[in-house]
Tab-separated table of C-alpha atoms and ligand atoms in Angstrom:
chain	number	residue	atom	x	y	z
J	1	UNK	CA	-6.961	31.283	-6.269
J	2	UNK	CA	-9.466	32.812	-4.198
J	3	UNK	CA	-9.792	32.219	-0.567
J	4	UNK	CA	-13.612	31.060	-0.231
J	5	UNK	CA	-14.736	30.764	3.495
J	6	UNK	CA	-14.976	27.294	3.030
J	7	UNK	CA	-17.347	26.036	6.310
J	8	UNK	CA	-19.432	22.912	4.521
J	9	UNK	CA	-17.269	20.305	2.669
J	10	UNK	CA	-18.772	17.776	0.775
J	11	UNK	CA	-16.147	14.812	-0.435
J	12	UNK	CA	-17.644	12.345	-2.398
J	13	UNK	CA	-16.378	9.266	-2.664
J	14	UNK	CA	-15.959	7.674	0.717
J	15	UNK	CA	-12.674	4.760	-0.202
J	16	UNK	CA	-9.252	5.913	1.306
J	17	UNK	CA	-8.497	8.600	-0.519
J	18	UNK	CA	-12.534	9.534	0.292
J	19	UNK	CA	-11.927	8.668	4.456
J	20	UNK	CA	-8.888	10.132	5.254
J	21	UNK	CA	-9.460	13.683	3.584
J	22	UNK	CA	-12.635	13.269	5.881
J	23	UNK	CA	-10.490	12.688	8.638
J	24	UNK	CA	-7.755	15.606	7.577
J	25	UNK	CA	-10.981	18.492	6.477
J	26	UNK	CA	-12.501	17.342	10.235
J	27	UNK	CA	-9.367	17.389	12.729
J	28	UNK	CA	-9.461	21.165	11.421
J	29	UNK	CA	-12.354	21.748	12.508
J	30	UNK	CA	-14.450	21.835	9.450
J	31	UNK	CA	-18.062	20.398	9.320
J	32	UNK	CA	-17.418	17.435	6.807
J	33	UNK	CA	-20.315	14.802	5.303
J	34	UNK	CA	-18.799	12.481	3.035
J	35	UNK	CA	-21.435	11.262	0.440
J	36	UNK	CA	-20.759	7.171	-0.677
J	37	UNK	CA	-22.519	5.621	-3.475
J	38	UNK	CA	-22.177	1.807	-1.399
J	39	UNK	CA	-21.001	2.054	1.937
J	40	UNK	CA	-17.540	2.009	3.792
J	41	UNK	CA	-15.270	0.633	3.164
J	42	UNK	CA	-16.516	-1.512	0.213
J	43	UNK	CA	-14.913	-3.578	-2.076
J	44	UNK	CA	-16.303	-2.617	-5.373
J	45	UNK	CA	-13.587	0.727	-5.823
J	46	UNK	CA	-9.589	0.637	-5.325
J	47	UNK	CA	-9.800	0.048	-1.177
J	48	UNK	CA	-10.094	-3.277	-1.152
J	49	UNK	CA	-8.397	-7.283	-1.596
J	50	UNK	CA	-6.437	-7.561	1.433
J	51	UNK	CA	-3.645	-6.253	1.535
J	52	UNK	CA	-1.402	-3.429	0.137
J	53	UNK	CA	2.454	-2.080	0.002
J	54	UNK	CA	4.067	0.615	2.056
J	55	UNK	CA	7.115	1.912	0.110
J	56	UNK	CA	10.220	4.151	1.600
J	57	UNK	CA	12.407	3.757	-1.427
J	58	UNK	CA	10.356	4.910	-4.115
J	59	UNK	CA	10.463	3.762	-8.179
J	60	UNK	CA	8.760	6.486	-9.295
J	61	UNK	CA	10.798	9.823	-7.713
J	62	UNK	CA	12.004	10.851	-5.003
J	63	UNK	CA	10.658	13.895	-5.141
J	64	UNK	CA	7.345	11.167	-3.267
J	65	UNK	CA	10.266	10.370	-0.400
J	66	UNK	CA	9.402	13.582	2.145
J	67	UNK	CA	5.273	12.628	1.429
J	68	UNK	CA	5.427	9.128	1.414
J	69	UNK	CA	7.651	10.216	5.639
J	70	UNK	CA	5.021	12.748	6.161
J	71	UNK	CA	2.277	9.696	5.553
J	72	UNK	CA	3.941	7.186	8.095
J	73	UNK	CA	3.852	9.765	10.255
J	74	UNK	CA	-0.137	10.214	9.965
J	75	UNK	CA	-0.960	6.407	9.588
J	76	UNK	CA	1.035	6.087	12.957
J	77	UNK	CA	-1.353	8.855	13.716
J	78	UNK	CA	-4.963	6.956	12.929
J	79	UNK	CA	-3.380	3.519	14.044
J	80	UNK	CA	-2.430	4.729	18.234
J	81	UNK	CA	-5.936	7.591	17.668
J	82	UNK	CA	-8.018	4.411	16.841
J	83	UNK	CA	-6.170	1.536	18.718
J	84	UNK	CA	-5.639	-0.003	15.650
J	85	UNK	CA	-2.939	-1.857	13.521
J	86	UNK	CA	-3.809	-1.525	9.757
J	87	UNK	CA	-0.161	-0.897	8.674
J	88	UNK	CA	3.136	-4.026	9.238
J	89	UNK	CA	6.155	-2.138	8.897
J	90	UNK	CA	7.688	-6.409	7.955
J	91	UNK	CA	10.115	-4.511	5.573
J	92	UNK	CA	10.302	-4.787	0.893
J	93	UNK	CA	12.935	-5.716	-1.512
J	94	UNK	CA	12.265	-5.050	-4.695
J	95	UNK	CA	14.901	-7.951	-6.890
J	96	UNK	CA	15.546	-8.007	-10.787
J	97	UNK	CA	19.029	-7.756	-12.493
J	98	UNK	CA	20.763	-3.808	-10.570
J	99	UNK	CA	20.053	-3.035	-15.190
J	100	UNK	CA	16.614	-3.556	-15.041
J	101	UNK	CA	14.758	0.272	-15.054
J	102	UNK	CA	12.283	-0.424	-12.142
J	103	UNK	CA	15.350	-1.703	-9.477
J	104	UNK	CA	18.413	0.645	-11.065
J	105	UNK	CA	15.576	4.012	-10.286
J	106	UNK	CA	15.146	1.585	-6.099
J	107	UNK	CA	18.603	2.084	-6.255
J	108	UNK	CA	19.028	5.913	-7.620
J	109	UNK	CA	15.809	7.063	-5.129
J	110	UNK	CA	17.814	5.557	-2.205
J	111	UNK	CA	20.897	8.240	-3.245
J	112	UNK	CA	19.247	10.866	-4.162
J	113	UNK	CA	16.816	11.278	-0.471
J	114	UNK	CA	20.320	9.218	1.987
J	115	UNK	CA	17.247	6.358	2.785
J	116	UNK	CA	18.427	3.587	4.366
J	117	UNK	CA	18.784	0.460	2.025
J	118	UNK	CA	20.590	-2.969	1.229
J	119	UNK	CA	21.185	-4.299	-1.870
J	120	UNK	CA	21.648	-8.168	-1.783
J	121	UNK	CA	22.194	-10.262	-3.623
J	122	UNK	CA	21.502	-13.606	-5.501
J	123	UNK	CA	23.365	-15.389	-2.934
J	124	UNK	CA	22.836	-13.992	-0.027
J	125	UNK	CA	18.901	-13.046	-0.912
J	126	UNK	CA	19.168	-17.564	-0.748
J	127	UNK	CA	19.871	-17.707	3.094
J	128	UNK	CA	18.322	-14.662	4.355
J	129	UNK	CA	14.813	-14.698	2.516
J	130	UNK	CA	14.686	-19.192	0.472
J	131	UNK	CA	10.990	-17.890	-0.245
J	132	UNK	CA	12.830	-16.031	-3.570
J	133	UNK	CA	14.665	-18.078	-6.078
J	134	UNK	CA	16.793	-16.143	-7.882
J	135	UNK	CA	19.096	-15.645	-11.070
J	136	UNK	CA	22.485	-15.442	-10.437
J	137	UNK	CA	22.855	-11.835	-11.910
J	138	UNK	CA	19.877	-10.682	-10.355
J	139	UNK	CA	20.235	-8.643	-6.747
J	140	UNK	CA	17.039	-7.605	-4.194
J	141	UNK	CA	17.928	-4.024	-2.703
J	142	UNK	CA	16.241	-4.172	0.719
J	143	UNK	CA	13.860	-0.503	2.066
J	144	UNK	CA	13.301	-1.126	5.897
J	145	UNK	CA	10.202	1.277	5.399
J	146	UNK	CA	7.480	-1.127	4.137
J	147	UNK	CA	5.750	-2.565	4.799
J	148	UNK	CA	2.174	-4.283	4.955
J	149	UNK	CA	-1.228	-1.824	4.883
J	150	UNK	CA	-5.125	-3.851	5.701
J	151	UNK	CA	-6.849	-2.076	3.969
J	152	UNK	CA	-10.170	-3.052	4.986
J	153	UNK	CA	-9.359	-2.149	8.654
J	154	UNK	CA	-7.364	1.304	7.164
J	155	UNK	CA	-10.731	2.812	5.188
J	156	UNK	CA	-12.652	1.417	8.855
J	157	UNK	CA	-9.719	3.746	11.031
J	158	UNK	CA	-10.042	6.363	9.090
J	159	UNK	CA	-14.328	7.259	8.384
J	160	UNK	CA	-14.492	6.117	12.156
J	161	UNK	CA	-11.777	8.730	13.623
J	162	UNK	CA	-13.142	11.114	10.709
J	163	UNK	CA	-16.696	10.801	12.702
J	164	UNK	CA	-14.338	11.003	16.042
J	165	UNK	CA	-13.870	13.959	14.694
J	166	UNK	CA	-17.243	15.603	14.239
J	167	UNK	CA	-18.245	14.663	10.111
J	168	UNK	CA	-20.892	12.953	8.684
J	169	UNK	CA	-21.998	10.422	6.390
J	170	UNK	CA	-24.427	9.451	4.466
J	171	UNK	CA	-24.016	6.382	2.911
J	172	UNK	CA	-25.674	4.695	-0.579
J	173	UNK	CA	-25.572	8.433	-1.486
J	174	UNK	CA	-25.387	8.271	-5.092
J	175	UNK	CA	-23.892	12.186	-6.431
J	176	UNK	CA	-25.787	12.145	-9.777
J	177	UNK	CA	-24.806	15.861	-10.640
J	178	UNK	CA	-21.789	18.598	-9.345
J	179	UNK	CA	-22.924	22.375	-10.139
J	180	UNK	CA	-21.354	25.929	-9.838
J	181	UNK	CA	-23.757	28.935	-8.417
J	182	UNK	CA	-22.739	31.694	-6.752
J	183	UNK	CA	-23.162	31.525	-3.737
J	184	UNK	CA	-22.077	27.652	-3.464
J	185	UNK	CA	-21.271	24.070	-5.193
J	186	UNK	CA	-24.883	22.417	-5.861
J	187	UNK	CA	-24.556	18.422	-4.741
J	188	UNK	CA	-27.351	16.081	-6.359
J	189	UNK	CA	-28.513	13.008	-5.926
J	190	UNK	CA	-31.948	11.016	-5.399
J	191	UNK	CA	-32.382	13.223	-2.941
J	192	UNK	CA	-32.363	15.695	-4.254
J	193	UNK	CA	-29.962	19.539	-3.802
J	194	UNK	CA	-27.347	20.042	-0.987
J	195	UNK	CA	-25.311	23.314	-1.238
J	196	UNK	CA	-21.043	23.380	0.145
J	197	UNK	CA	-18.491	25.644	0.286
J	198	UNK	CA	-16.318	23.640	-1.024
J	199	UNK	CA	-16.716	20.115	-2.670
J	200	UNK	CA	-14.330	17.068	-2.948
J	201	UNK	CA	-14.287	15.497	-5.985
J	202	UNK	CA	-12.494	11.576	-4.562
J	203	UNK	CA	-14.276	9.158	-6.518
J	204	UNK	CA	-11.362	6.438	-7.440
J	205	UNK	CA	-12.302	5.198	-11.240
J	206	UNK	CA	-15.098	6.788	-11.366
J	207	UNK	CA	-13.509	9.752	-11.640
J	208	UNK	CA	-14.080	10.504	-16.013
J	209	UNK	CA	-18.310	10.958	-14.567
J	210	UNK	CA	-17.778	14.191	-11.895
J	211	UNK	CA	-14.367	15.511	-12.028
J	212	UNK	CA	-14.343	17.879	-15.419
J	213	UNK	CA	-11.199	14.611	-16.496
J	214	UNK	CA	-12.310	12.037	-19.023
J	215	UNK	CA	-11.628	8.549	-19.388
J	216	UNK	CA	-8.676	9.241	-22.116
J	217	UNK	CA	-6.880	11.601	-19.382
J	218	UNK	CA	-8.339	8.888	-15.928
J	219	UNK	CA	-8.991	5.275	-17.528
J	220	UNK	CA	-10.557	3.286	-14.997
J	221	UNK	CA	-8.399	-0.290	-15.385
J	222	UNK	CA	-8.393	-4.029	-14.108
J	223	UNK	CA	-6.290	-5.460	-11.930
J	224	UNK	CA	-5.366	-8.752	-11.024
J	225	UNK	CA	-4.793	-10.372	-7.807
J	226	UNK	CA	-4.062	-14.185	-7.394
J	227	UNK	CA	-2.955	-16.233	-3.899
J	228	UNK	CA	-0.816	-18.848	-4.380
J	229	UNK	CA	-0.602	-21.573	-1.131
J	230	UNK	CA	2.276	-21.156	1.153
J	231	UNK	CA	3.946	-24.835	1.864
J	232	UNK	CA	5.269	-23.380	4.737
J	233	UNK	CA	3.456	-20.479	6.070
J	234	UNK	CA	4.834	-19.417	9.127
J	235	UNK	CA	7.905	-18.985	6.282
J	236	UNK	CA	5.569	-16.234	4.363
J	237	UNK	CA	3.895	-14.696	6.825
J	238	UNK	CA	4.859	-10.835	7.239
J	239	UNK	CA	7.171	-11.683	10.698
J	240	UNK	CA	9.738	-13.559	8.075
J	241	UNK	CA	8.822	-12.000	4.648
J	242	UNK	CA	9.043	-8.523	3.310
J	243	UNK	CA	6.567	-7.358	0.409
J	244	UNK	CA	8.381	-7.186	-3.327
J	245	UNK	CA	8.260	-5.949	-6.225
J	246	UNK	CA	9.551	-8.882	-9.263
J	247	UNK	CA	11.463	-8.509	-12.128
J	248	UNK	CA	12.801	-10.530	-14.261
J	249	UNK	CA	12.013	-11.664	-17.559
J	250	UNK	CA	9.513	-14.232	-17.607
J	251	UNK	CA	8.015	-11.772	-14.823
J	252	UNK	CA	7.054	-8.715	-13.367
J	253	UNK	CA	4.784	-8.469	-10.152
J	254	UNK	CA	4.423	-7.867	-6.675
J	255	UNK	CA	4.284	-10.278	-3.934
J	256	UNK	CA	2.289	-9.746	-0.787
J	257	UNK	CA	3.414	-12.245	2.832
J	258	UNK	CA	0.087	-14.088	3.600
J	259	UNK	CA	-1.430	-11.870	6.376
J	260	UNK	CA	-5.335	-14.045	6.127
J	261	UNK	CA	-5.301	-17.739	5.364
J	262	UNK	CA	-2.778	-19.566	4.171
J	263	UNK	CA	-2.066	-17.748	0.260
J	264	UNK	CA	0.882	-15.267	-0.864
J	265	UNK	CA	-1.128	-12.822	-2.722
J	266	UNK	CA	1.185	-12.011	-6.391
J	267	UNK	CA	-0.836	-9.729	-8.243
J	268	UNK	CA	0.926	-9.077	-12.354
J	269	UNK	CA	2.482	-5.647	-14.145
J	270	UNK	CA	3.484	-7.825	-16.720
J	271	UNK	CA	0.218	-9.011	-17.777
J	272	UNK	CA	-1.740	-6.196	-20.255
J	273	UNK	CA	-4.210	-4.086	-17.365
J	274	UNK	CA	-7.749	-3.345	-19.596
J	275	UNK	CA	-9.789	-0.436	-19.649
J	276	UNK	CA	-13.040	-0.947	-18.973
J	277	UNK	CA	-15.093	0.924	-21.271
J	278	UNK	CA	-17.855	0.838	-18.200
J	279	UNK	CA	-16.497	0.971	-14.498
J	280	UNK	CA	-19.610	-0.760	-12.566
J	281	UNK	CA	-19.379	-3.644	-15.163
J	282	UNK	CA	-15.866	-5.049	-13.968
J	283	UNK	CA	-16.252	-8.305	-14.864
J	284	UNK	CA	-14.645	-11.631	-12.117
J	285	UNK	CA	-13.517	-13.886	-15.793
J	286	UNK	CA	-9.394	-13.755	-15.740
J	287	UNK	CA	-8.604	-14.787	-19.407
J	288	UNK	CA	-7.160	-18.568	-18.979
J	289	UNK	CA	-3.777	-17.900	-20.050
J	290	UNK	CA	-3.249	-14.969	-17.736
J	291	UNK	CA	-3.634	-17.494	-14.421
J	292	UNK	CA	-1.601	-19.736	-16.988
J	293	UNK	CA	1.126	-17.110	-17.544
J	294	UNK	CA	1.249	-16.211	-13.626
J	295	UNK	CA	1.730	-19.719	-13.084
J	296	UNK	CA	4.650	-20.492	-14.596
J	297	UNK	CA	6.228	-17.112	-12.639
J	298	UNK	CA	4.983	-17.794	-9.773
J	299	UNK	CA	6.845	-22.069	-10.461
J	300	UNK	CA	9.939	-20.032	-11.455
J	301	UNK	CA	10.333	-17.694	-8.793
J	302	UNK	CA	8.335	-18.825	-5.905
J	303	UNK	CA	10.181	-21.811	-4.905
J	304	UNK	CA	7.895	-21.555	-1.450
J	305	UNK	CA	4.252	-21.685	-2.955
J	306	UNK	CA	2.413	-24.632	-4.740
J	307	UNK	CA	2.152	-22.893	-8.216
J	308	UNK	CA	-2.184	-22.935	-8.587
J	309	UNK	CA	-4.253	-19.850	-8.274
J	310	UNK	CA	-6.102	-21.308	-6.022
J	311	UNK	CA	-8.374	-18.145	-5.184
J	312	UNK	CA	-7.646	-14.708	-8.057
J	313	UNK	CA	-10.115	-11.571	-8.219
J	314	UNK	CA	-10.410	-8.659	-9.688
J	315	UNK	CA	-10.691	-4.912	-8.985
J	316	UNK	CA	-10.329	-1.304	-10.858
J	317	UNK	CA	-8.020	1.835	-9.805
J	318	UNK	CA	-8.284	5.419	-11.850
J	319	UNK	CA	-4.937	5.542	-13.948
J	320	UNK	CA	-3.748	8.899	-15.171
J	321	UNK	CA	-2.247	9.072	-18.944
J	322	UNK	CA	2.120	9.910	-17.612
J	323	UNK	CA	1.214	7.997	-14.206
J	324	UNK	CA	0.360	10.653	-11.475
J	325	UNK	CA	-2.538	10.735	-9.665
J	326	UNK	CA	-3.972	14.082	-9.812
J	327	UNK	CA	-4.325	16.468	-6.054
J	328	UNK	CA	-5.395	20.397	-5.863
J	329	UNK	CA	-8.048	22.330	-7.556
J	330	UNK	CA	-10.083	22.640	-9.958
J	331	UNK	CA	-9.430	24.714	-13.375
J	332	UNK	CA	-12.686	25.224	-13.815
J	333	UNK	CA	-13.807	26.100	-9.988
J	334	UNK	CA	-11.165	26.894	-7.236
J	335	UNK	CA	-14.088	25.773	-4.181
J	336	UNK	CA	-14.236	22.276	-5.928
J	337	UNK	CA	-11.016	20.308	-5.689
J	338	UNK	CA	-10.177	17.036	-7.718
J	339	UNK	CA	-8.158	13.378	-5.059
J	340	UNK	CA	-8.194	11.109	-7.943
J	341	UNK	CA	-6.829	9.553	-10.740
J	342	UNK	CA	-4.597	8.083	-7.597
J	343	UNK	CA	-2.592	5.093	-11.125
J	344	UNK	CA	-1.994	1.984	-8.696
J	345	UNK	CA	0.220	4.903	-6.244
J	346	UNK	CA	-2.464	6.186	-3.529
J	347	UNK	CA	-2.764	4.568	-0.394
J	348	UNK	CA	0.517	4.844	1.038
J	349	UNK	CA	0.749	8.482	1.039
J	350	UNK	CA	-3.312	9.047	0.890
J	351	UNK	CA	-3.418	10.589	4.720
J	352	UNK	CA	-0.914	13.454	2.809
J	353	UNK	CA	-3.273	14.128	0.078
J	354	UNK	CA	-5.935	14.457	2.436
J	355	UNK	CA	-3.667	16.907	4.038
J	356	UNK	CA	-2.488	18.584	0.952
J	357	UNK	CA	-6.510	18.805	-0.366
J	358	UNK	CA	-7.780	20.575	3.365
J	359	UNK	CA	-4.227	22.966	2.860
J	360	UNK	CA	-6.354	24.170	-0.434
J	361	UNK	CA	-9.769	23.760	1.327
J	362	UNK	CA	-8.823	26.092	3.700
J	363	UNK	CA	-5.922	28.209	2.975
J	364	UNK	CA	-5.823	27.520	-1.466
J	365	UNK	CA	-2.654	26.516	-0.449
J	366	UNK	CA	-0.100	23.960	0.179
J	367	UNK	CA	3.271	23.715	1.121
J	368	UNK	CA	3.272	19.781	-0.069
J	369	UNK	CA	2.145	19.273	-2.833
J	370	UNK	CA	3.886	18.133	-6.226
J	371	UNK	CA	4.231	20.131	-8.979
J	372	UNK	CA	3.518	16.549	-10.516
J	373	UNK	CA	-0.327	15.749	-9.286
J	374	UNK	CA	-1.615	20.155	-10.799
J	375	UNK	CA	-5.006	19.340	-12.074
J	376	UNK	CA	-3.692	21.810	-14.585
J	377	UNK	CA	-1.822	19.739	-16.454
J	378	UNK	CA	-4.925	18.133	-17.985
J	379	UNK	CA	-7.826	20.858	-17.292
J	380	UNK	CA	-7.341	23.952	-18.723
J	381	UNK	CA	-8.958	27.461	-16.536
J	382	UNK	CA	-12.389	28.851	-17.903
J	383	UNK	CA	-12.113	31.446	-20.984
J	384	UNK	CA	-14.237	34.548	-18.590
T	401	FAD	C1	-5.911	-4.467	-6.409
T	401	FAD	C2	-4.594	-3.489	-6.417
T	401	FAD	C3	-3.748	-2.886	-6.004
T	401	FAD	C4	-3.063	-1.861	-5.546
T	401	FAD	N1	-1.855	-2.165	-4.832
T	401	FAD	C5	-1.516	-0.997	-3.552
T	401	FAD	C6	-0.570	-0.507	-3.071
T	401	FAD	O1	0.572	-2.047	-3.013
T	401	FAD	N2	-0.001	0.157	-2.645
T	401	FAD	C7	-0.585	1.530	-2.664
T	401	FAD	O2	-0.657	2.412	-1.824
T	401	FAD	N3	-1.588	1.683	-4.059
T	401	FAD	C8	-2.103	0.569	-4.178
T	401	FAD	N4	-3.352	0.294	-5.173
T	401	FAD	C9	-3.360	1.261	-5.431
T	401	FAD	C10	-4.439	2.576	-3.705
T	401	FAD	O3	-4.879	1.333	-3.903
T	401	FAD	C11	-5.165	2.791	-4.234
T	401	FAD	O4	-4.707	4.484	-5.789
T	401	FAD	C12	-6.391	3.997	-3.474
T	401	FAD	O5	-6.633	2.608	-2.585
T	401	FAD	C13	-8.026	4.869	-3.927
T	401	FAD	O6	-8.254	5.032	-3.556
T	401	FAD	P1	-9.373	5.837	-3.246
T	401	FAD	O7	-10.579	6.333	-1.851
T	401	FAD	O8	-9.223	7.220	-4.230
T	401	FAD	O9	-10.685	4.989	-4.828
T	401	FAD	P2	-11.894	3.892	-4.279
T	401	FAD	O10	-11.492	3.119	-2.963
T	401	FAD	O11	-12.463	3.588	-5.565
T	401	FAD	O12	-12.802	4.953	-3.788
T	401	FAD	C14	-13.915	5.540	-4.932
T	401	FAD	C15	-15.431	5.766	-3.592
T	401	FAD	O13	-15.851	6.538	-4.605
T	401	FAD	C16	-17.232	6.051	-4.449
T	401	FAD	N5	-17.837	6.799	-5.754
T	401	FAD	C17	-17.951	6.995	-6.905
T	401	FAD	N6	-18.435	7.628	-7.329
T	401	FAD	C18	-19.208	8.606	-6.409
T	401	FAD	C19	-20.624	8.884	-7.030
T	401	FAD	N7	-20.956	9.394	-7.946
T	401	FAD	N8	-21.566	9.363	-5.438
T	401	FAD	C20	-20.879	8.540	-4.747
T	401	FAD	N9	-20.180	8.583	-4.195
T	401	FAD	C21	-19.530	7.674	-5.682
T	401	FAD	C22	-17.653	5.098	-4.751
T	401	FAD	O14	-18.005	3.709	-4.562
T	401	FAD	C23	-15.591	4.315	-4.428
T	401	FAD	O15	-16.065	3.873	-3.014
T	401	FAD	C24	-3.540	-0.598	-5.644
T	401	FAD	C25	-5.166	-0.101	-6.345
T	401	FAD	C26	-5.208	-1.317	-6.571
T	401	FAD	C27	-6.229	-1.621	-7.320
């Protein structure tokens, strides 16, 4: 990558990736402006919806573990600086038969990265965590380095910390176009063009609009979340119940303890996540068969919940074809940084995505970047 003198940086998108990147850039003394088409935080993108999971034992691969450990440190730093609690380290458990691929991958990762963990059999799980009904052949793999985020508060904390370091936010400022010219990178908004030394694209599910990636590479998908009432609320709060990921023949889901009111949030994984043709047109409607299938799964696997989905909602996220994010300079113009395609993973390691992007902006390289995230697997260099 060519070394450029960078002073002024635009960040397009004020979700968790954009705000964390703004924090990391501004804390290094760069002049940062964040453009957000709505407000920061908002509930239109991927960074909202009451809760998110942090995990250290990573079924996606041990190569992510160093990034997760460093992210954890940055989350702690953010909470201390902002005097806000946004991550509760309540622990986490992956439940299923040991031979199930995701359960096996969690055990393999814990061993490969030498991480604290416990494999708990079905009988012990019933005593320790009666919130979960296990079949005889199932185990729980406990990760003490897991927890639950409050996503809206987390975005707020990152926004406020970036502002404390001098970042400026332009709300309701949609970026219409990004253009490379010799002296700078131009951003077009309804208020006219503005030139920057570098531009970071952190547009989440809108990634295919400005980044040079198309929908075949990074697709906006619809995810659904449902809340089920806990009969004994205190047994289902983070102090008594870890976050969990479930893999069973009847269904798979992420499960989040009660943080607001009386509902345990269930995010089904075993039902297809539909491609959204138009990311601006996220339907609220959820097919009754999707709700019913989730209710049946909850009835069988979560004995402390009433199996009635009392609240349902739809969300969107940008997914790449290989499931890894796209993070680094664009091969088309290395003054343009891509931080998109988080593929359902981005919240937990967002501070390190911001740090990696800041390394690239400042130095042209990053020791923390992962090869699997390179943009050049999707975008090729232009022929000169
Ligand atoms: C339901 C659900 C559950 C998830 N669970 C987890 C989990 O448990 N753990 C985890 O780590 N991750 C999880 N994820 C993934 C994680 O939440 C996302 O990877 C992360 O929030 C993505 O943040 P982002 O900033 O890239 O996107 P967003 O939050 O969508 O932010 C992008 C922003 O860009 C703005 N924007 C777009 N285009 C423009 C434009 N042209 N001009 C100006 N602004 C623009 C949008 O308005 C938006 O605010 C989950 C995702 C979803 C949807």
